Every structure is written in structure tokens, then in C-alpha cells.
CSV table of C-alpha atoms and ligand atoms in Angstrom, one decimal:
chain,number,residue,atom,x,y,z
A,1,UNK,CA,11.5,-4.7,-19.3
A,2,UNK,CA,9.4,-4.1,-16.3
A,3,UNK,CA,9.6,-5.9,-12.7
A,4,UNK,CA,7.3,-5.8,-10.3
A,5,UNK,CA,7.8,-7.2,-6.9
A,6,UNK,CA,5.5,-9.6,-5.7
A,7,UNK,CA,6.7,-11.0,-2.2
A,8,UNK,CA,9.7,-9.3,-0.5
A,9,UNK,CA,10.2,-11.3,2.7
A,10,UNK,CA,12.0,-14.0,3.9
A,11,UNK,CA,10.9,-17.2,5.6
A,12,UNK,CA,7.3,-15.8,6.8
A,13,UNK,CA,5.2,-13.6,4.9
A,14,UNK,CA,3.9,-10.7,8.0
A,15,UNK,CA,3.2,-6.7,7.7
A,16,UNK,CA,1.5,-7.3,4.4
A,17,UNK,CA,4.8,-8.8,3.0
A,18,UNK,CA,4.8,-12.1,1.1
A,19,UNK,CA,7.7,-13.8,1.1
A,20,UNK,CA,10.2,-13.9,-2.3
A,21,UNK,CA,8.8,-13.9,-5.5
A,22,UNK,CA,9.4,-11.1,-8.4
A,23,UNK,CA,7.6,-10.9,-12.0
A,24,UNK,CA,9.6,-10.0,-14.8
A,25,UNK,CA,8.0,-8.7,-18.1
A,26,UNK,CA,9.4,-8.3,-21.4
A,27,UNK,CA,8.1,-7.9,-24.8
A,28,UNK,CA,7.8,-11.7,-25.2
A,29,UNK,CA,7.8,-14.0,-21.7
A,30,UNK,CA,6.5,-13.4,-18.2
A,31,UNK,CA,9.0,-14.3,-15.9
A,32,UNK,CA,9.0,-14.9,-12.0
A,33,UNK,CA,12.4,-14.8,-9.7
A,34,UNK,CA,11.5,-16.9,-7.3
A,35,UNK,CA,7.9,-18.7,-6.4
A,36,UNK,CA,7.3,-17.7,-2.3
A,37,UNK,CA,4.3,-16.6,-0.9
A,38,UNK,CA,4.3,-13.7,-3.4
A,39,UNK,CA,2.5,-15.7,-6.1
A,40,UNK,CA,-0.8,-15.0,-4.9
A,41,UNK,CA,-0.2,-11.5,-5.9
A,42,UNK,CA,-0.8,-12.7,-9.0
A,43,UNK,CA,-4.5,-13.4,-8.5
A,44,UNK,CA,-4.1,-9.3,-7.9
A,45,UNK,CA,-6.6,-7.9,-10.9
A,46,UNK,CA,-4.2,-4.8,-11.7
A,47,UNK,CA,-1.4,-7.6,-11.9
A,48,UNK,CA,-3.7,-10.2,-13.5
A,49,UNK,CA,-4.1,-7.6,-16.5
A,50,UNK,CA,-0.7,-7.8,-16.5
A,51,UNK,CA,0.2,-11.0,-17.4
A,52,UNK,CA,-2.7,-12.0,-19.2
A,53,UNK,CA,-1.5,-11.4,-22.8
A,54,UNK,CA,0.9,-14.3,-22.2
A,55,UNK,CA,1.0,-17.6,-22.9
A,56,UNK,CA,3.7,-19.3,-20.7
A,57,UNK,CA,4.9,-18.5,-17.5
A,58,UNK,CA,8.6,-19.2,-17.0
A,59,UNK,CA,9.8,-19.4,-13.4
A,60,UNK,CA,13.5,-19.2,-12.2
A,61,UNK,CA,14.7,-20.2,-8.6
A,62,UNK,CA,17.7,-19.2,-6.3
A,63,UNK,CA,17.2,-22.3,-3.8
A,64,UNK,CA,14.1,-24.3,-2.7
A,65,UNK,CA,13.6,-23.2,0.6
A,66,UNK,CA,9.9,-22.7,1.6
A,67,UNK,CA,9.8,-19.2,1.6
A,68,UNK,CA,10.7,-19.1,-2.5
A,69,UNK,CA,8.9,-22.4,-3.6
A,70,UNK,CA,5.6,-22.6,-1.4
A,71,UNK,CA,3.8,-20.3,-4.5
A,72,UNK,CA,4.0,-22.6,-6.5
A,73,UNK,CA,1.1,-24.7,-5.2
A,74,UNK,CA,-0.7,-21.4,-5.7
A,75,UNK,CA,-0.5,-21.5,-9.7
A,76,UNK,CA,-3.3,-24.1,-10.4
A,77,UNK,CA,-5.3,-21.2,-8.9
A,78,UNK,CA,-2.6,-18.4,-9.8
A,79,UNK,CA,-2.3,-19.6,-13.5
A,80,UNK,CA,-4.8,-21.5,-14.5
A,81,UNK,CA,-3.9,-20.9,-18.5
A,82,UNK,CA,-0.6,-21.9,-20.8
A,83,UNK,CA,2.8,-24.0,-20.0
A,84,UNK,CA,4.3,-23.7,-17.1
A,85,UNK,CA,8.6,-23.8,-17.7
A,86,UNK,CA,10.6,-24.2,-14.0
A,87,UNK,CA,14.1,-23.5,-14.3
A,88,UNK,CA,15.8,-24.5,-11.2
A,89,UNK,CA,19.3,-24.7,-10.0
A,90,UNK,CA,21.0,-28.5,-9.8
A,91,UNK,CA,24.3,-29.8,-9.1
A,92,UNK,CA,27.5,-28.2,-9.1
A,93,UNK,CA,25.4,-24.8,-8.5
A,94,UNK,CA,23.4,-26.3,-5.4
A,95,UNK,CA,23.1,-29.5,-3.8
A,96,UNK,CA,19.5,-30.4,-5.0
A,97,UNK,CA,17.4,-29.9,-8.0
A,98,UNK,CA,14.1,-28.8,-9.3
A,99,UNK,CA,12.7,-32.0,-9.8
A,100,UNK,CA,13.2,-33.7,-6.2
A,101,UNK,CA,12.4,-30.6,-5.1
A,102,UNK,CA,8.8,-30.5,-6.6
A,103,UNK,CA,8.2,-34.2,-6.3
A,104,UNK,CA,8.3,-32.9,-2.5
A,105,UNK,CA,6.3,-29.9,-3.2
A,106,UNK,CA,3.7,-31.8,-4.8
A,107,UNK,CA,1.6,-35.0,-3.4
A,108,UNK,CA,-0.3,-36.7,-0.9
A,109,UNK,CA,-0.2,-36.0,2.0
A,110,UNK,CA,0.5,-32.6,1.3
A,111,UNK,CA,-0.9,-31.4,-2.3
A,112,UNK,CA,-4.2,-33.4,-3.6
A,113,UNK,CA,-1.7,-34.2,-7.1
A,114,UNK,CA,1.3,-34.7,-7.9
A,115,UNK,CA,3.6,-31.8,-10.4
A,116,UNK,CA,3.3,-34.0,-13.1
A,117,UNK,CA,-1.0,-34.3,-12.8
A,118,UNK,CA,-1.2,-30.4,-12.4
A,119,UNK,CA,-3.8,-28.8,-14.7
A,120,UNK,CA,-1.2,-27.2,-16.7
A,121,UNK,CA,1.8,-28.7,-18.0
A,122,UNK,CA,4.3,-28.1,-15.9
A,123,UNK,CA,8.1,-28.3,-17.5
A,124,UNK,CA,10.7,-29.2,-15.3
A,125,UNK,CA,14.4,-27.8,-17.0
A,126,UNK,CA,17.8,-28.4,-14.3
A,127,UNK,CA,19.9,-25.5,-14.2
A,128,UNK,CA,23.9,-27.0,-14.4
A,129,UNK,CA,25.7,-24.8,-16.5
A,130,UNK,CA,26.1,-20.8,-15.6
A,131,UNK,CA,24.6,-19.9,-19.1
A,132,UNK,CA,21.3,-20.1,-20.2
A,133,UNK,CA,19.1,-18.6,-23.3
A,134,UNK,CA,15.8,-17.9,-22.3
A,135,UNK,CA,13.7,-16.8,-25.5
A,136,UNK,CA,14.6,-12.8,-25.8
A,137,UNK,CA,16.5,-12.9,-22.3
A,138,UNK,CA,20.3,-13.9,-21.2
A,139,UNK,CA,20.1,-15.3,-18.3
A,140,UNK,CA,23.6,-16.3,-15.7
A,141,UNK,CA,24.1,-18.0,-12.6
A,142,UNK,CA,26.6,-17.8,-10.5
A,143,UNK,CA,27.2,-20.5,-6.9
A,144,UNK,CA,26.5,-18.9,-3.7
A,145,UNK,CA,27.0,-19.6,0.1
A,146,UNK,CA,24.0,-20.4,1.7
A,147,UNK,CA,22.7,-23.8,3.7
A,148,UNK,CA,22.5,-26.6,0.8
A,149,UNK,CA,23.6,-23.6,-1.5
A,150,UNK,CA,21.8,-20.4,-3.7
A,151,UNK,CA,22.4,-18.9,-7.1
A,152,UNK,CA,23.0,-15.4,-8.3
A,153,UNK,CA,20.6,-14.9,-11.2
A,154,UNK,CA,21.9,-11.9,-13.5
A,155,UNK,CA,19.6,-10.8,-16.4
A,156,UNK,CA,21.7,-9.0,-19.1
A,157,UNK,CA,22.9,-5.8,-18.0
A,158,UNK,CA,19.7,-4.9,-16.6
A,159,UNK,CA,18.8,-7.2,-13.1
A,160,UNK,CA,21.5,-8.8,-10.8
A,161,UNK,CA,19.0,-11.0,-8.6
A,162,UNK,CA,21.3,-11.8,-5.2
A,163,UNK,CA,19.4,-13.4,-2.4
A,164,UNK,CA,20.0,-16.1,0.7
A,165,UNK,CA,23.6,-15.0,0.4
A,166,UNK,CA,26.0,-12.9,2.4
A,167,UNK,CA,26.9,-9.9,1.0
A,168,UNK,CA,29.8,-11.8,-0.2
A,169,UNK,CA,32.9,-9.7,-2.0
A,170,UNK,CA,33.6,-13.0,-4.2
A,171,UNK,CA,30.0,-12.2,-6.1
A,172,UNK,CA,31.5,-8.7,-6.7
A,173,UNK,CA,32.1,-9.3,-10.7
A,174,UNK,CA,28.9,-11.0,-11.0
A,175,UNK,CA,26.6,-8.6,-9.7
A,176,UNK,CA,28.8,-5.1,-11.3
A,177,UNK,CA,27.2,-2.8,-13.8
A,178,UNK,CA,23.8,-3.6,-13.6
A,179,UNK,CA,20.9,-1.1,-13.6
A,180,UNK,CA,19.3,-2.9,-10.5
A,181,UNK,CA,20.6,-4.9,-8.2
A,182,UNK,CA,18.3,-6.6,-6.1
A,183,UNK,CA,20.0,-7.4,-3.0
A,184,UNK,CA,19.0,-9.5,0.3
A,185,UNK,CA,19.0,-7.3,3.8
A,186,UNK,CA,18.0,-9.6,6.9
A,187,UNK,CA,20.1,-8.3,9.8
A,188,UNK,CA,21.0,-4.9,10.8
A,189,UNK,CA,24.2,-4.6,12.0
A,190,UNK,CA,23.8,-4.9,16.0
A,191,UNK,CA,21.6,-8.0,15.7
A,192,UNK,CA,24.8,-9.4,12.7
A,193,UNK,CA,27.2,-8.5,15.8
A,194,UNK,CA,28.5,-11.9,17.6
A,195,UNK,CA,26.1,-13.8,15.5
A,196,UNK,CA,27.4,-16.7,13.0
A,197,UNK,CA,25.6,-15.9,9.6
A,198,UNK,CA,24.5,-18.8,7.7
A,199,UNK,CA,24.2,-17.3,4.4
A,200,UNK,CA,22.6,-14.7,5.0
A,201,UNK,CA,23.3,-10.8,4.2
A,202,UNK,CA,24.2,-7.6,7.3
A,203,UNK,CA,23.3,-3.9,6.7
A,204,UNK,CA,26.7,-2.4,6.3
A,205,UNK,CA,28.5,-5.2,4.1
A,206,UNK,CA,25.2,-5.0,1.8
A,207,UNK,CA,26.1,-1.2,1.4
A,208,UNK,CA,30.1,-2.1,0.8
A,209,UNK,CA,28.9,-4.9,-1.4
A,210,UNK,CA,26.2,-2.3,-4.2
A,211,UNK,CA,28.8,0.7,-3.5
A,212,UNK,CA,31.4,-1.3,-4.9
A,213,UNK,CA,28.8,-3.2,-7.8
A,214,UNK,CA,27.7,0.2,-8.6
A,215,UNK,CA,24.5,-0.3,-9.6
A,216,UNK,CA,22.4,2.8,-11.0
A,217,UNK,CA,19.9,1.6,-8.1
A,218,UNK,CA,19.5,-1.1,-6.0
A,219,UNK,CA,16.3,-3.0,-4.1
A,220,UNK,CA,16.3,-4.4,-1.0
A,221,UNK,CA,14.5,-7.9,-0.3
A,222,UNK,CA,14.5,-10.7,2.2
A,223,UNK,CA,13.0,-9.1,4.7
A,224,UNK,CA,13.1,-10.2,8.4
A,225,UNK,CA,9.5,-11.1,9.1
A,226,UNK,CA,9.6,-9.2,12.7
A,227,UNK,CA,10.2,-5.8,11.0
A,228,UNK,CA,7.3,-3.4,10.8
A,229,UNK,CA,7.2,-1.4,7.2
A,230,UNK,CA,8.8,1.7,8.9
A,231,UNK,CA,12.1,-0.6,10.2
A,232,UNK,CA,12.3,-1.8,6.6
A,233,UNK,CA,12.5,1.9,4.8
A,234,UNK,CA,14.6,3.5,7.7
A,235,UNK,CA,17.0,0.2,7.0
A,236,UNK,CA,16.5,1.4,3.3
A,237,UNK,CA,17.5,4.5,3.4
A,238,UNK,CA,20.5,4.2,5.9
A,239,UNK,CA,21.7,1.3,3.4
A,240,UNK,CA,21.2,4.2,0.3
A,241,UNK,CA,23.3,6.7,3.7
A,242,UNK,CA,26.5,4.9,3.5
A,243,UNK,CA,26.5,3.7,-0.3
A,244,UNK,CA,25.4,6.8,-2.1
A,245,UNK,CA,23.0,4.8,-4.8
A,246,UNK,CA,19.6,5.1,-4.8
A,247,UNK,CA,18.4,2.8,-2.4
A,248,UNK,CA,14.9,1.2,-2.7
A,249,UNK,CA,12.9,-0.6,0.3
A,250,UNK,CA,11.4,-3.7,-1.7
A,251,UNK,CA,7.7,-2.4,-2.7
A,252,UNK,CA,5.3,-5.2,-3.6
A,253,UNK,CA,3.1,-4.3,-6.3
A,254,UNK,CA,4.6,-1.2,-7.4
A,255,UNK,CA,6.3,-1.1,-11.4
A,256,UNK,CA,9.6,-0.4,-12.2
A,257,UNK,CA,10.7,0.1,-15.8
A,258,UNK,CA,13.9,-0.8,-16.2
B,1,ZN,ZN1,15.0,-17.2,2.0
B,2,ZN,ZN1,17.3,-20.0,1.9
């Protein structure tokens, strides 16, 4: 399985980070956590070559905010070939679903058509249930706090996929024993001082949280937009300081094998 990150940010793409959006390879599906700004990576020729030997592109969402949903009016352009399959989060895991969600996405005044006139076929499946087969993947959910609610998406033993979430002990068992944990960061601990999260993830319990997941690495996403690339790896590496596991700063475009 390989995974390549493709938009690393949150809410605004800046310092030549897009915002959320990770491809997943295996021997049979490409895969993408998340659909942000990211998606035009895919129009990228090294990562073109990539995903050209497949047919369908399967696409798996956290939440529907902007910042993980705006690529996908990027895939007429972004994938202009086979089946498009959305898996998306509904009720009890969140309080919307994929299909409201793109009938919002998609349409006058704000997209030329609607999902359902898009050149590809686009398949629309509502996530309810914290299990789900996909092909040669396992694929689980688990409920998260965040405004109008997130998922934890866990991919065998391999990728625990935790974002627009506090580091949140309750997600402990979910995210343990994984090889990567991909993990939100968006405060550092000064600016998380006297402020009221809303969902959202602090630099020390994010080290607490992966030391006690033990993961044999983990990667660092959700990016605050104002941080320049050398904020983002000093963050990284204080993080990988205080939790003693190999800490990644999320690197768009670069392949890890996993
Ligand atoms: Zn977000
Ligand atoms: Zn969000």
C-alpha cells in the first residue's frame, strides 16, 4: 500500500499547501482520504502516472467542510476517466450526508451541473454503520467531536486517518497499533492556551494522544494556513520531542510505502 499526501492544510490552502486530501494505492483501487484542495495534485504528471492504471477512483470523507470537499469539483478535470464511488459519512456518525452534501457542492449558481450530470458517473454510497468492505481494503469508522461531527477512518492495521478532531483520549482504541497514524495538529500549545477548541487538535495532547496509540510513525496534517513550512516541521519535530515516534511534518507529493 502506498500513500501519498496530496493537500495537508486546513481551511485555506497557503505556503504551497493544499488543503486535506490523501491518495491511497493498493494493488487493486486508488483511494483518496478526503477531497480538499489537494485534488489538483492529481493533474501532477509524476502523480498522474500514478493513478492511471486504474479504473475507479473511490473517495472517502471525514466531514464536508470546504477545505476536504472543494476537490471534488476539480475531478471533471482531475479524472476525467472511470466511475467515480463517494463514500461519505451520514447519520448516527455525523449530522449530514454525502448526498445533500454534494447536491450543494454541485449546481447553478455555483458549478455549471449538477453531481448527477457530471462526465463520469459519480456513485453516491452513505456511510451508517462503522464497518465497511471496500474491494481488497477494511475500512472503520469511528464518531468524532467536531462542529456537525467527523469520523475516524482506520484502514486495517496499516493507516488510522484522524482529522477535525481533538486529540481526544476516547479515540485511543481506535487509532492503537497502526503503522501510521495520520493525525491533525492546528494549534500549538500557547495559541490552545485560554482558547475554547471546537474540535480541533493542540501540540502536546497530539503527542500524549500517538505516544499512547503507539504508532510505528505518525503524520501530521491540518495545517494552520498562517504557518510558514519551517513552523510546520519545527512543530513536527517537537511533536516526534515529547512522544518518542517518528514524527513526520505532512509532505505533499512525497511516497510512503507502508
Ligand atoms: Zn478541516
Ligand atoms: Zn472541519
Amino acid at each position: 500500500m502506498q500513500l501519498i499526501p496530496l493537500g495537508t492544510n486546513g481551511f485555506i490552502p497557503t505556503f504551497g499547501r493544499h488543503t486535506m486530501s490523501f491518495l491511497v494505492l493498493t494493488e487493486r483501487q486508488a483511494l483518496l482520504l478526503d477531497a480538499g484542495s489537494g485534488v489538483s495534485r492529481l493533474l501532477q504528471p509524476e502523480i498522474k502516472a500514478m493513478i492511471e492504471p486504474y479504473d475507479d477512483l473511490s473517495i472517502v470523507f471525514s466531514h464536508y467542510h470546504l477545505d476536504h470537499t472543494i476537490g471534488m469539483s476539480y475531478l471533471p478535470a482531475a479524472w476525467p476517466k472511470g466511475r467515480i464511488r463517494v463514500f461519505g459519512p451520514a447519520r448516527p456518525l455525523v449530522s449530514s450526508d454525502p448526498q445533500s452534501a454534494l447536491e450543494k457542492l454541485f449546481g447553478p449558481p455555483l458549478f455549471p451541473m449538477t453531481v448527477d450530470k457530471l462526465p463520469v458517473p459519480v456513485e453516491i454510497n452513505p456511510v451508517t454503520d462503522t464497518e465497511l468492505e471496500l474491494d481488497d481494503l477494511q475500512l472503520t469508522f469511528w464518531r468524532q467531536a467536531h462542529p456537525g461531527g467527523s469520523v475516524g477512518i482506520r484502514i486495517g492495521n496499516e493507516i488510522t486517518y484522524m482529522t477535525d478532531t481533538a486529540a481526544d483520549p476516547s479515540n485511543l482504541e481506535f487509532a492503537s497499533d497502526v503503522k501510521l497514524l495520520i493525525h491533525e495538529l492546528w494549534l500549538n500549545d500557547a495559541e490552545a492556551e485560554g482558547q475554547k477548541l471546537a474540535g480541533h487538535a493542540s501540540l502536546s495532547p497530539v503527542a500524549e494522544f500517538a505516544r499512547a496509540a503507539a504508532p510505528q510513525s505518525l503524520l501530521l496534517v491540518h495545517h494552520h494556513p498562517k504557518r510558514e513550512t519551517a513552523e510546520v516541521v519545527a512543530m513536527a519535530a517537537q511533536v516526534e520531542a515529547q512522544c518518542g515516534i517518528p514524527t513526520l511534518p505532512g509532505a505533499e507529493g512525497k511516497r510512503f510505502e507502508l
